[in-house]
Structures are given as structure tokens and as C-alpha cells.
């Protein structure tokens, strides 16, 4: 099925549904300078990306560089455009035939949930022996068949929002849910090779979901040393690059991210640096002011986490250049490698 329409998903997960939106969506927090390890990278137009090469010193040369903070000022987090709620850890719902605000004669098709789908594996020897990593492949290939279920409102501490969303796709129909599962599986293999115990929030083995609340809970219950939610964005053509999303400090209702803000930032900066280094994918030219980092207070998967956690948007599926990468198995392996190296760096301190 093709996800049709004028980029109805807007920006993945959060952004509004405005097609061709040059990249601004309201949000409260803004990114700060990023300490990033170096790499050659294409400089996105308009981005203030200043990468320092460890000139002459490839060895040990992970030079850190502080990037200038974007000067975007925060806007109200509410005006997110379009329909109620608009955004979440899943791109806005994609119409494609399936009514998003669906009839609520929900079939009682209970999610095959409650117990976590994937079993830990690994846990062997290696530098990550004893470490637990939870990988959250964003969305679920079956979500669009269960609109009533995924549109159900859940409490994310400071708001209510949809249980989950469908995710976006490339113009040719390669879905974000396929992408996230593929990258996540590759990442799992790499982490297990390092001795880590890896759990998934879903592995394509359930009809839909889980809800964002459960995605967070799985990481919490596993006592994860690190958790990462894998996504790709659905913005307008010309918007390119990756960004890592960090939890803002949220203390509301059942959400309290205060204990994980600093550790998640550390994780996110390392992931961003290694992702850039390994994939050559530039930092976003439409989010984060060229830092490759963004901070958000409206994502249930972060708000409800009690373990260090970040999201990554690996690229924009609606941009031809990014789509060419995202649909390449070779590139997805690099993406997984970059994520793995970032997580390993974090876990090894
Ligand atoms: Zn997504």
C-alpha cells in the first residue's frame, strides 16, 4: 500500500502534518551545543555545522567540538497544527485508505502483548557482558490495519496522545516500520556480538503497537542500561539528515525524566557523533540548528522512561537523497553500526 497524499505524515513523530513545511514545528525546548566526535560530513545548507577533524590524528582523534547552539526560539508546544494531538512517537497517521480517526467498533483483537515479544539473547562474553539494551523499532507494520487501537488515547504524563501511529514511508512505499525493524535487527546483532543482552519492544510479531506507554515500560522493566527508539522522518523534500531526540526534563503525572536527562544526553551525543562518523549522513538541516540534536517534552516514549533513552530519526523518507540511503541495505548496516558504536561508547563510559 502506498502511503498517499501530500505527505500527510508531516514530520515524523512530532512535527506537524504540513507538507513541505520547511521544518518548523513548535516545541518548547531547544537544542544545545553538541559535543560530537568528528567526521567528514556534508554540510547541510544553512546549518551551522562545524565539525572538527582530528587533523592528522585519526588515531585517538575523537576530537570533540562544541557546535553553536541554534538560535531558534521556542514556540508554544501546542500549536502543532492540524488535528488534535497531531504528533507523537509515530508520525502522524497516514491516511492511505485506512481511516485514521477510525470507527471505533474496534475488534477485540487483543494485542499479543503483555509479555514482551523478544527474548533477550546475547549476554555472553564481551565488553558489554551484563549490559542490557532495549531497542524500540518505531511503529509496527500492522498499525495501519488497527486504527481504532492505535488511535486510543494514552497518558504520557503531561498530556494524552495516541497509543501509536502508523509511521511514514518513502514515496515509493517503503515503510518506516519496515525500516525500523530492519535497522533494529542489525543493531541487535552488533550489540549481541559485544556481549549485550538485547530486548525489543516489538519484533513484527504482534498485530499492532505496542502503545508508546508500553514501549517505555518495556525498557524500564528490563532495567535497561540504554534504550533507543529507531525512526525515520517524514518531512518535506529537501529536508535532509538525521537527528537524535533527547528527553526534556518533564515532571508531570506519571512522568519524571529528571533522573535520566543527563545520562540520556550523554547517550544521545555519543549516538549522534558515531552515527555521523559511520554513515556520513549529515545532521538535519531542518531540526536542531545543525547540531543533530533535539530535545522534546511531548514524546511518551521518553517522558515515561526511567532509563537512559533517546530517539533517532535516521533520515527523511520523503527526500529523494535520504530515501536512497534509507532503502539501501548497505546503508542500513552502516546506520546500525553507527548506532551500535554510540551505544557501546556510552555503556563503556
Ligand atoms: Zn517514526
mmCIF file of C-alpha atoms and ligand atoms in Angstrom:
data_model
loop_
_atom_site.group_PDB
_atom_site.id
_atom_site.type_symbol
_atom_site.label_atom_id
_atom_site.label_comp_id
_atom_site.label_asym_id
_atom_site.label_seq_id
_atom_site.Cartn_x
_atom_site.Cartn_y
_atom_site.Cartn_z
ATOM 1 C CA UNK A 1 0.000 0.000 0.000
ATOM 2 C CA UNK A 2 1.239 3.285 -0.780
ATOM 3 C CA UNK A 3 1.073 5.947 1.741
ATOM 4 C CA UNK A 4 -0.557 8.511 -0.340
ATOM 5 C CA UNK A 5 -1.266 12.090 -0.126
ATOM 6 C CA UNK A 6 0.684 15.218 0.247
ATOM 7 C CA UNK A 7 2.975 13.983 2.897
ATOM 8 C CA UNK A 8 0.249 13.595 5.393
ATOM 9 C CA UNK A 9 2.574 12.320 7.948
ATOM 10 C CA UNK A 10 4.295 15.592 8.078
ATOM 11 C CA UNK A 11 7.230 15.235 10.244
ATOM 12 C CA UNK A 12 7.766 12.017 11.856
ATOM 13 C CA UNK A 13 6.670 11.701 15.331
ATOM 14 C CA UNK A 14 6.215 15.155 16.219
ATOM 15 C CA UNK A 15 6.069 17.572 13.583
ATOM 16 C CA UNK A 16 3.003 18.829 12.150
ATOM 17 C CA UNK A 17 1.424 17.497 9.118
ATOM 18 C CA UNK A 18 2.166 20.355 6.916
ATOM 19 C CA UNK A 19 3.520 19.176 3.626
ATOM 20 C CA UNK A 20 6.610 20.898 2.566
ATOM 21 C CA UNK A 21 6.840 22.592 5.844
ATOM 22 C CA UNK A 22 10.303 23.966 5.915
ATOM 23 C CA UNK A 23 10.906 22.484 9.177
ATOM 24 C CA UNK A 24 9.457 24.358 11.961
ATOM 25 C CA UNK A 25 7.247 22.974 14.426
ATOM 26 C CA UNK A 26 6.558 24.346 17.767
ATOM 27 C CA UNK A 27 8.257 22.977 20.662
ATOM 28 C CA UNK A 28 9.350 24.051 23.969
ATOM 29 C CA UNK A 29 12.908 23.211 24.254
ATOM 30 C CA UNK A 30 15.742 23.887 22.049
ATOM 31 C CA UNK A 31 18.881 22.135 21.452
ATOM 32 C CA UNK A 32 22.104 22.960 22.979
ATOM 33 C CA UNK A 33 25.566 22.632 21.660
ATOM 34 C CA UNK A 34 26.628 19.203 20.775
ATOM 35 C CA UNK A 35 29.806 17.567 21.630
ATOM 36 C CA UNK A 36 30.396 15.466 18.713
ATOM 37 C CA UNK A 37 33.098 13.298 17.529
ATOM 38 C CA UNK A 38 34.383 14.193 14.240
ATOM 39 C CA UNK A 39 33.809 13.030 10.766
ATOM 40 C CA UNK A 40 33.704 14.307 7.341
ATOM 41 C CA UNK A 41 30.244 15.208 6.519
ATOM 42 C CA UNK A 42 28.315 17.059 4.012
ATOM 43 C CA UNK A 43 27.302 20.323 5.374
ATOM 44 C CA UNK A 44 23.685 20.883 5.080
ATOM 45 C CA UNK A 45 22.683 24.139 3.681
ATOM 46 C CA UNK A 46 22.134 26.681 6.288
ATOM 47 C CA UNK A 47 23.374 24.521 9.038
ATOM 48 C CA UNK A 48 25.995 25.780 11.319
ATOM 49 C CA UNK A 49 27.677 22.516 11.474
ATOM 50 C CA UNK A 50 31.210 22.890 12.493
ATOM 51 C CA UNK A 51 32.992 19.679 12.526
ATOM 52 C CA UNK A 52 36.445 19.499 13.805
ATOM 53 C CA UNK A 53 38.630 16.989 12.303
ATOM 54 C CA UNK A 54 41.259 15.497 14.399
ATOM 55 C CA UNK A 55 43.612 16.704 11.826
ATOM 56 C CA UNK A 56 46.403 14.383 11.300
ATOM 57 C CA UNK A 57 45.292 12.394 14.199
ATOM 58 C CA UNK A 58 42.995 9.776 13.100
ATOM 59 C CA UNK A 59 44.220 7.717 15.917
ATOM 60 C CA UNK A 60 42.695 8.710 19.132
ATOM 61 C CA UNK A 61 41.400 11.644 17.350
ATOM 62 C CA UNK A 62 37.928 11.825 18.534
ATOM 63 C CA UNK A 63 38.124 15.482 18.867
ATOM 64 C CA UNK A 64 35.207 16.961 20.470
ATOM 65 C CA UNK A 65 33.711 20.073 19.126
ATOM 66 C CA UNK A 66 31.090 22.228 20.506
ATOM 67 C CA UNK A 67 28.610 23.267 17.988
ATOM 68 C CA UNK A 68 26.921 26.580 18.184
ATOM 69 C CA UNK A 69 23.504 26.447 19.544
ATOM 70 C CA UNK A 70 20.754 27.194 17.165
ATOM 71 C CA UNK A 71 19.161 30.456 17.721
ATOM 72 C CA UNK A 72 15.696 29.342 17.142
ATOM 73 C CA UNK A 73 13.440 30.431 19.832
ATOM 74 C CA UNK A 74 10.918 28.185 21.265
ATOM 75 C CA UNK A 75 7.351 28.466 20.494
ATOM 76 C CA UNK A 76 4.419 27.151 22.219
ATOM 77 C CA UNK A 77 4.334 23.440 22.190
ATOM 78 C CA UNK A 78 0.751 23.334 21.450
ATOM 79 C CA UNK A 79 0.046 24.782 18.132
ATOM 80 C CA UNK A 80 1.251 21.725 16.479
ATOM 81 C CA UNK A 81 -1.007 22.076 13.572
ATOM 82 C CA UNK A 82 -3.696 20.043 12.258
ATOM 83 C CA UNK A 83 -5.781 17.677 14.015
ATOM 84 C CA UNK A 84 -5.882 17.185 17.640
ATOM 85 C CA UNK A 85 -2.817 15.979 19.168
ATOM 86 C CA UNK A 86 -1.083 15.776 15.916
ATOM 87 C CA UNK A 87 2.074 14.154 16.762
ATOM 88 C CA UNK A 88 3.828 11.517 18.629
ATOM 89 C CA UNK A 89 6.419 8.899 18.531
ATOM 90 C CA UNK A 90 4.861 7.891 15.416
ATOM 91 C CA UNK A 91 4.386 10.023 12.519
ATOM 92 C CA UNK A 92 1.060 11.443 12.046
ATOM 93 C CA UNK A 93 -1.274 8.874 10.829
ATOM 94 C CA UNK A 94 -1.172 8.119 7.239
ATOM 95 C CA UNK A 95 -4.481 8.133 5.535
ATOM 96 C CA UNK A 96 -3.857 5.653 2.826
ATOM 97 C CA UNK A 97 -7.214 4.204 2.885
ATOM 98 C CA UNK A 98 -7.299 3.446 6.494
ATOM 99 C CA UNK A 99 -9.314 5.974 8.317
ATOM 100 C CA UNK A 100 -7.135 7.316 10.959
ATOM 101 C CA UNK A 101 -9.802 8.610 13.172
ATOM 102 C CA UNK A 102 -11.378 5.394 12.763
ATOM 103 C CA UNK A 103 -14.651 3.979 13.606
ATOM 104 C CA UNK A 104 -14.468 2.617 16.967
ATOM 105 C CA UNK A 105 -16.081 -0.634 16.535
ATOM 106 C CA UNK A 106 -12.821 -1.954 17.486
ATOM 107 C CA UNK A 107 -12.447 -5.554 17.059
ATOM 108 C CA UNK A 108 -11.367 -7.006 20.276
ATOM 109 C CA UNK A 109 -8.258 -8.144 18.649
ATOM 110 C CA UNK A 110 -6.185 -8.023 21.662
ATOM 111 C CA UNK A 111 -2.616 -7.237 21.069
ATOM 112 C CA UNK A 112 -0.433 -10.172 21.505
ATOM 113 C CA UNK A 113 1.150 -8.129 24.099
ATOM 114 C CA UNK A 114 1.558 -8.127 27.779
ATOM 115 C CA UNK A 115 4.573 -10.193 27.596
ATOM 116 C CA UNK A 116 7.435 -8.755 25.800
ATOM 117 C CA UNK A 117 7.913 -10.170 22.381
ATOM 118 C CA UNK A 118 11.554 -10.642 22.077
ATOM 119 C CA UNK A 119 13.703 -12.596 24.251
ATOM 120 C CA UNK A 120 16.960 -11.409 25.404
ATOM 121 C CA UNK A 121 19.846 -13.016 23.830
ATOM 122 C CA UNK A 122 23.483 -12.450 23.914
ATOM 123 C CA UNK A 123 24.524 -11.882 27.421
ATOM 124 C CA UNK A 124 27.664 -13.673 26.536
ATOM 125 C CA UNK A 125 31.167 -12.539 26.852
ATOM 126 C CA UNK A 126 32.469 -9.304 25.522
ATOM 127 C CA UNK A 127 32.780 -5.733 26.582
ATOM 128 C CA UNK A 128 29.044 -5.395 27.033
ATOM 129 C CA UNK A 129 28.567 -8.544 29.067
ATOM 130 C CA UNK A 130 25.996 -7.848 31.727
ATOM 131 C CA UNK A 131 24.606 -4.813 29.931
ATOM 132 C CA UNK A 132 21.005 -4.658 28.830
ATOM 133 C CA UNK A 133 19.949 -2.658 25.800
ATOM 134 C CA UNK A 134 16.332 -2.182 24.791
ATOM 135 C CA UNK A 135 15.709 -1.394 21.154
ATOM 136 C CA UNK A 136 12.381 0.096 20.167
ATOM 137 C CA UNK A 137 11.654 -0.287 16.462
ATOM 138 C CA UNK A 138 9.308 2.618 15.827
ATOM 139 C CA UNK A 139 5.735 1.869 14.777
ATOM 140 C CA UNK A 140 4.590 -1.539 13.586
ATOM 141 C CA UNK A 141 3.888 -2.707 10.063
ATOM 142 C CA UNK A 142 0.382 -3.695 11.121
ATOM 143 C CA UNK A 143 -0.588 -0.418 12.735
ATOM 144 C CA UNK A 144 -2.468 0.922 9.764
ATOM 145 C CA UNK A 145 -4.827 -2.013 9.932
ATOM 146 C CA UNK A 146 -5.760 -1.189 13.508
ATOM 147 C CA UNK A 147 -6.685 2.469 13.531
ATOM 148 C CA UNK A 148 -9.025 2.243 16.472
ATOM 149 C CA UNK A 149 -6.450 0.534 18.579
ATOM 150 C CA UNK A 150 -3.584 2.817 17.786
ATOM 151 C CA UNK A 151 -5.656 5.973 17.993
ATOM 152 C CA UNK A 152 -6.736 5.181 21.501
ATOM 153 C CA UNK A 153 -5.562 7.888 23.842
ATOM 154 C CA UNK A 154 -2.942 7.100 26.414
ATOM 155 C CA UNK A 155 -1.485 9.194 29.173
ATOM 156 C CA UNK A 156 2.115 10.244 28.718
ATOM 157 C CA UNK A 157 2.409 12.181 31.929
ATOM 158 C CA UNK A 158 1.972 15.710 30.717
ATOM 159 C CA UNK A 159 -0.625 15.008 28.026
ATOM 160 C CA UNK A 160 -2.662 12.365 26.367
ATOM 161 C CA UNK A 161 -1.994 11.201 22.876
ATOM 162 C CA UNK A 162 -2.403 8.348 20.520
ATOM 163 C CA UNK A 163 -1.302 4.909 21.579
ATOM 164 C CA UNK A 164 0.868 4.641 18.496
ATOM 165 C CA UNK A 165 0.882 5.771 14.887
ATOM 166 C CA UNK A 166 1.497 4.255 11.527
ATOM 167 C CA UNK A 167 4.770 5.893 10.651
ATOM 168 C CA UNK A 168 5.708 7.308 7.333
ATOM 169 C CA UNK A 169 7.133 5.817 4.147
ATOM 170 C CA UNK A 170 9.163 6.708 1.126
ATOM 171 C CA UNK A 171 7.280 7.966 -1.883
ATOM 172 C CA UNK A 172 7.773 4.537 -3.397
ATOM 173 C CA UNK A 173 6.108 2.852 -0.449
ATOM 174 C CA UNK A 174 8.970 1.521 1.659
ATOM 175 C CA UNK A 175 7.534 1.964 5.088
ATOM 176 C CA UNK A 176 9.164 3.382 8.123
ATOM 177 C CA UNK A 177 8.036 0.331 10.084
ATOM 178 C CA UNK A 178 9.980 -1.917 7.717
ATOM 179 C CA UNK A 179 12.974 0.338 8.038
ATOM 180 C CA UNK A 180 12.946 0.487 11.808
ATOM 181 C CA UNK A 181 12.677 -3.256 12.172
ATOM 182 C CA UNK A 182 15.492 -3.892 9.752
ATOM 183 C CA UNK A 183 17.880 -1.436 11.362
ATOM 184 C CA UNK A 184 16.923 -2.635 14.817
ATOM 185 C CA UNK A 185 17.641 -6.245 13.970
ATOM 186 C CA UNK A 186 21.005 -5.333 12.528
ATOM 187 C CA UNK A 187 21.735 -3.303 15.625
ATOM 188 C CA UNK A 188 20.736 -6.173 17.859
ATOM 189 C CA UNK A 189 23.204 -8.466 16.142
ATOM 190 C CA UNK A 190 26.023 -5.991 16.583
ATOM 191 C CA UNK A 191 25.284 -5.431 20.245
ATOM 192 C CA UNK A 192 24.968 -9.123 20.948
ATOM 193 C CA UNK A 193 28.358 -9.635 19.373
ATOM 194 C CA UNK A 194 29.652 -7.315 22.061
ATOM 195 C CA UNK A 195 28.035 -9.441 24.735
ATOM 196 C CA UNK A 196 24.993 -7.303 25.461
ATOM 197 C CA UNK A 197 21.588 -8.615 26.337
ATOM 198 C CA UNK A 198 19.119 -7.081 23.896
ATOM 199 C CA UNK A 199 15.367 -6.776 24.144
ATOM 200 C CA UNK A 200 12.924 -5.434 21.594
ATOM 201 C CA UNK A 201 9.673 -3.653 22.260
ATOM 202 C CA UNK A 202 8.216 -5.350 19.216
ATOM 203 C CA UNK A 203 9.685 -7.511 16.541
ATOM 204 C CA UNK A 204 6.989 -7.594 13.905
ATOM 205 C CA UNK A 205 5.455 -10.391 15.924
ATOM 206 C CA UNK A 206 2.311 -8.706 17.064
ATOM 207 C CA UNK A 207 -0.598 -7.250 15.170
ATOM 208 C CA UNK A 208 -0.046 -3.659 16.153
ATOM 209 C CA UNK A 209 1.659 -1.436 18.647
ATOM 210 C CA UNK A 210 2.642 -1.568 21.386
ATOM 211 C CA UNK A 211 1.464 1.751 22.692
ATOM 212 C CA UNK A 212 4.122 4.296 23.460
ATOM 213 C CA UNK A 213 3.466 3.800 27.142
ATOM 214 C CA UNK A 214 4.306 0.143 26.870
ATOM 215 C CA UNK A 215 7.326 0.873 24.742
ATOM 216 C CA UNK A 216 8.684 2.898 27.616
ATOM 217 C CA UNK A 217 7.625 0.351 30.202
ATOM 218 C CA UNK A 218 9.494 -2.439 28.464
ATOM 219 C CA UNK A 219 12.745 -0.542 28.777
ATOM 220 C CA UNK A 220 12.010 0.251 32.383
ATOM 221 C CA UNK A 221 11.095 -3.265 33.336
ATOM 222 C CA UNK A 222 14.189 -4.611 31.669
ATOM 223 C CA UNK A 223 16.273 -2.252 33.749
ATOM 224 C CA UNK A 224 17.928 -1.206 30.529
ATOM 225 C CA UNK A 225 21.335 0.375 30.710
ATOM 226 C CA UNK A 226 20.434 2.130 27.478
ATOM 227 C CA UNK A 227 17.343 2.310 25.303
ATOM 228 C CA UNK A 228 16.914 3.626 21.803
ATOM 229 C CA UNK A 229 13.888 4.163 19.620
ATOM 230 C CA UNK A 230 14.623 3.889 15.918
ATOM 231 C CA UNK A 231 12.727 6.007 13.404
ATOM 232 C CA UNK A 232 12.903 7.765 10.070
ATOM 233 C CA UNK A 233 11.207 11.022 9.421
ATOM 234 C CA UNK A 234 8.508 12.106 7.033
ATOM 235 C CA UNK A 235 9.220 15.713 6.239
ATOM 236 C CA UNK A 236 9.189 17.699 3.033
ATOM 237 C CA UNK A 237 11.549 17.047 0.156
ATOM 238 C CA UNK A 238 14.756 18.974 0.593
ATOM 239 C CA UNK A 239 14.742 18.450 4.311
ATOM 240 C CA UNK A 240 17.538 16.051 4.974
ATOM 241 C CA UNK A 241 19.699 14.481 7.567
ATOM 242 C CA UNK A 242 19.435 12.770 10.910
ATOM 243 C CA UNK A 243 18.695 13.980 14.379
ATOM 244 C CA UNK A 244 18.693 12.431 17.795
ATOM 245 C CA UNK A 245 15.929 13.348 20.210
ATOM 246 C CA UNK A 246 16.679 13.740 23.880
ATOM 247 C CA UNK A 247 14.197 13.806 26.727
ATOM 248 C CA UNK A 248 13.447 17.184 28.202
ATOM 249 C CA UNK A 249 13.020 17.471 31.915
ATOM 250 C CA UNK A 250 9.416 16.539 32.487
ATOM 251 C CA UNK A 251 7.802 16.082 35.844
ATOM 252 C CA UNK A 252 4.096 15.673 35.457
ATOM 253 C CA UNK A 253 1.707 12.906 36.272
ATOM 254 C CA UNK A 254 3.437 9.614 35.915
ATOM 255 C CA UNK A 255 6.330 11.141 34.018
ATOM 256 C CA UNK A 256 9.537 12.119 35.698
ATOM 257 C CA UNK A 257 12.508 12.301 33.410
ATOM 258 C CA UNK A 258 14.673 14.334 35.744
ATOM 259 C CA UNK A 259 16.856 11.390 36.724
ATOM 260 C CA UNK A 260 17.565 10.464 33.115
ATOM 261 C CA UNK A 261 18.017 13.790 31.374
ATOM 262 C CA UNK A 262 21.766 13.979 31.780
ATOM 263 C CA UNK A 263 22.506 10.352 31.042
ATOM 264 C CA UNK A 264 20.216 10.409 28.027
ATOM 265 C CA UNK A 265 22.011 13.477 26.700
ATOM 266 C CA UNK A 266 25.286 11.675 27.060
ATOM 267 C CA UNK A 267 23.876 8.685 25.231
ATOM 268 C CA UNK A 268 22.372 10.886 22.527
ATOM 269 C CA UNK A 269 25.518 12.854 21.898
ATOM 270 C CA UNK A 270 27.550 9.715 21.542
ATOM 271 C CA UNK A 271 24.997 8.156 19.235
ATOM 272 C CA UNK A 272 24.843 11.297 17.098
ATOM 273 C CA UNK A 273 28.603 11.514 16.844
ATOM 274 C CA UNK A 274 29.099 7.907 15.877
ATOM 275 C CA UNK A 275 26.137 7.880 13.531
ATOM 276 C CA UNK A 276 27.576 10.809 11.659
ATOM 277 C CA UNK A 277 31.009 9.313 11.611
ATOM 278 C CA UNK A 278 29.977 5.915 10.339
ATOM 279 C CA UNK A 279 27.186 6.780 7.928
ATOM 280 C CA UNK A 280 28.260 10.163 6.618
ATOM 281 C CA UNK A 281 24.643 11.190 6.955
ATOM 282 C CA UNK A 282 24.610 14.902 7.732
ATOM 283 C CA UNK A 283 22.829 16.282 10.729
ATOM 284 C CA UNK A 284 19.371 17.522 9.979
ATOM 285 C CA UNK A 285 19.097 20.730 8.029
ATOM 286 C CA UNK A 286 15.611 21.387 9.365
ATOM 287 C CA UNK A 287 15.707 20.406 13.025
ATOM 288 C CA UNK A 288 18.218 21.185 15.696
ATOM 289 C CA UNK A 289 20.048 24.023 14.010
ATOM 290 C CA UNK A 290 22.684 21.770 12.555
ATOM 291 C CA UNK A 291 23.553 20.063 15.805
ATOM 292 C CA UNK A 292 21.871 16.786 15.026
ATOM 293 C CA UNK A 293 20.175 17.007 18.402
ATOM 294 C CA UNK A 294 16.745 17.969 19.514
ATOM 295 C CA UNK A 295 15.065 17.938 22.895
ATOM 296 C CA UNK A 296 11.398 17.189 23.404
ATOM 297 C CA UNK A 297 8.870 17.048 26.142
ATOM 298 C CA UNK A 298 5.993 15.575 24.184
ATOM 299 C CA UNK A 299 7.052 12.038 23.444
ATOM 300 C CA UNK A 300 5.585 9.384 25.671
ATOM 301 C CA UNK A 301 8.404 7.001 24.910
ATOM 302 C CA UNK A 302 10.790 9.464 26.507
ATOM 303 C CA UNK A 303 8.541 11.032 29.120
ATOM 304 C CA UNK A 304 7.793 7.707 30.724
ATOM 305 C CA UNK A 305 11.256 6.279 30.569
ATOM 306 C CA UNK A 306 13.199 5.708 33.750
ATOM 307 C CA UNK A 307 16.277 4.520 31.920
ATOM 308 C CA UNK A 308 18.606 6.481 29.623
ATOM 309 C CA UNK A 309 16.800 6.721 26.323
ATOM 310 C CA UNK A 310 16.899 8.575 23.035
ATOM 311 C CA UNK A 311 15.141 8.512 19.715
ATOM 312 C CA UNK A 312 16.888 8.756 16.395
ATOM 313 C CA UNK A 313 15.407 9.944 13.135
ATOM 314 C CA UNK A 314 17.857 8.425 10.696
ATOM 315 C CA UNK A 315 16.784 10.496 7.724
ATOM 316 C CA UNK A 316 13.794 11.872 5.879
ATOM 317 C CA UNK A 317 11.954 9.219 3.915
ATOM 318 C CA UNK A 318 10.280 11.845 1.753
ATOM 319 C CA UNK A 319 13.505 13.263 0.469
ATOM 320 C CA UNK A 320 14.972 11.512 -2.557
ATOM 321 C CA UNK A 321 18.549 11.632 -1.373
ATOM 322 C CA UNK A 322 17.755 10.391 2.063
ATOM 323 C CA UNK A 323 15.356 7.790 0.707
ATOM 324 C CA UNK A 324 18.106 6.372 -1.469
ATOM 325 C CA UNK A 325 20.100 5.755 1.670
ATOM 326 C CA UNK A 326 17.284 4.508 3.823
ATOM 327 C CA UNK A 327 16.270 1.926 1.239
ATOM 328 C CA UNK A 328 19.785 0.580 0.873
ATOM 329 C CA UNK A 329 20.657 -2.467 2.923
ATOM 330 C CA UNK A 330 24.292 -1.475 2.805
ATOM 331 C CA UNK A 331 23.491 1.899 4.258
ATOM 332 C CA UNK A 332 21.192 0.447 6.897
ATOM 333 C CA UNK A 333 24.050 -1.718 8.047
ATOM 334 C CA UNK A 334 26.140 1.404 8.437
ATOM 335 C CA UNK A 335 23.320 3.017 10.323
ATOM 336 C CA UNK A 336 23.177 0.090 12.698
ATOM 337 C CA UNK A 337 26.936 0.193 13.055
ATOM 338 C CA UNK A 338 26.864 3.875 13.937
ATOM 339 C CA UNK A 339 24.130 3.335 16.495
ATOM 340 C CA UNK A 340 25.965 0.383 17.963
ATOM 341 C CA UNK A 341 29.192 2.308 18.323
ATOM 342 C CA UNK A 342 27.397 5.156 20.021
ATOM 343 C CA UNK A 343 25.712 2.831 22.479
ATOM 344 C CA UNK A 344 28.918 0.931 23.140
ATOM 345 C CA UNK A 345 30.703 4.180 23.788
ATOM 346 C CA UNK A 346 28.026 5.193 26.272
ATOM 347 C CA UNK A 347 27.968 1.877 28.055
ATOM 348 C CA UNK A 348 31.700 1.674 28.367
ATOM 349 C CA UNK A 349 31.936 5.226 29.591
HETATM 350 ZN ZN1 LIG B 1 8.555 7.351 13.442
#
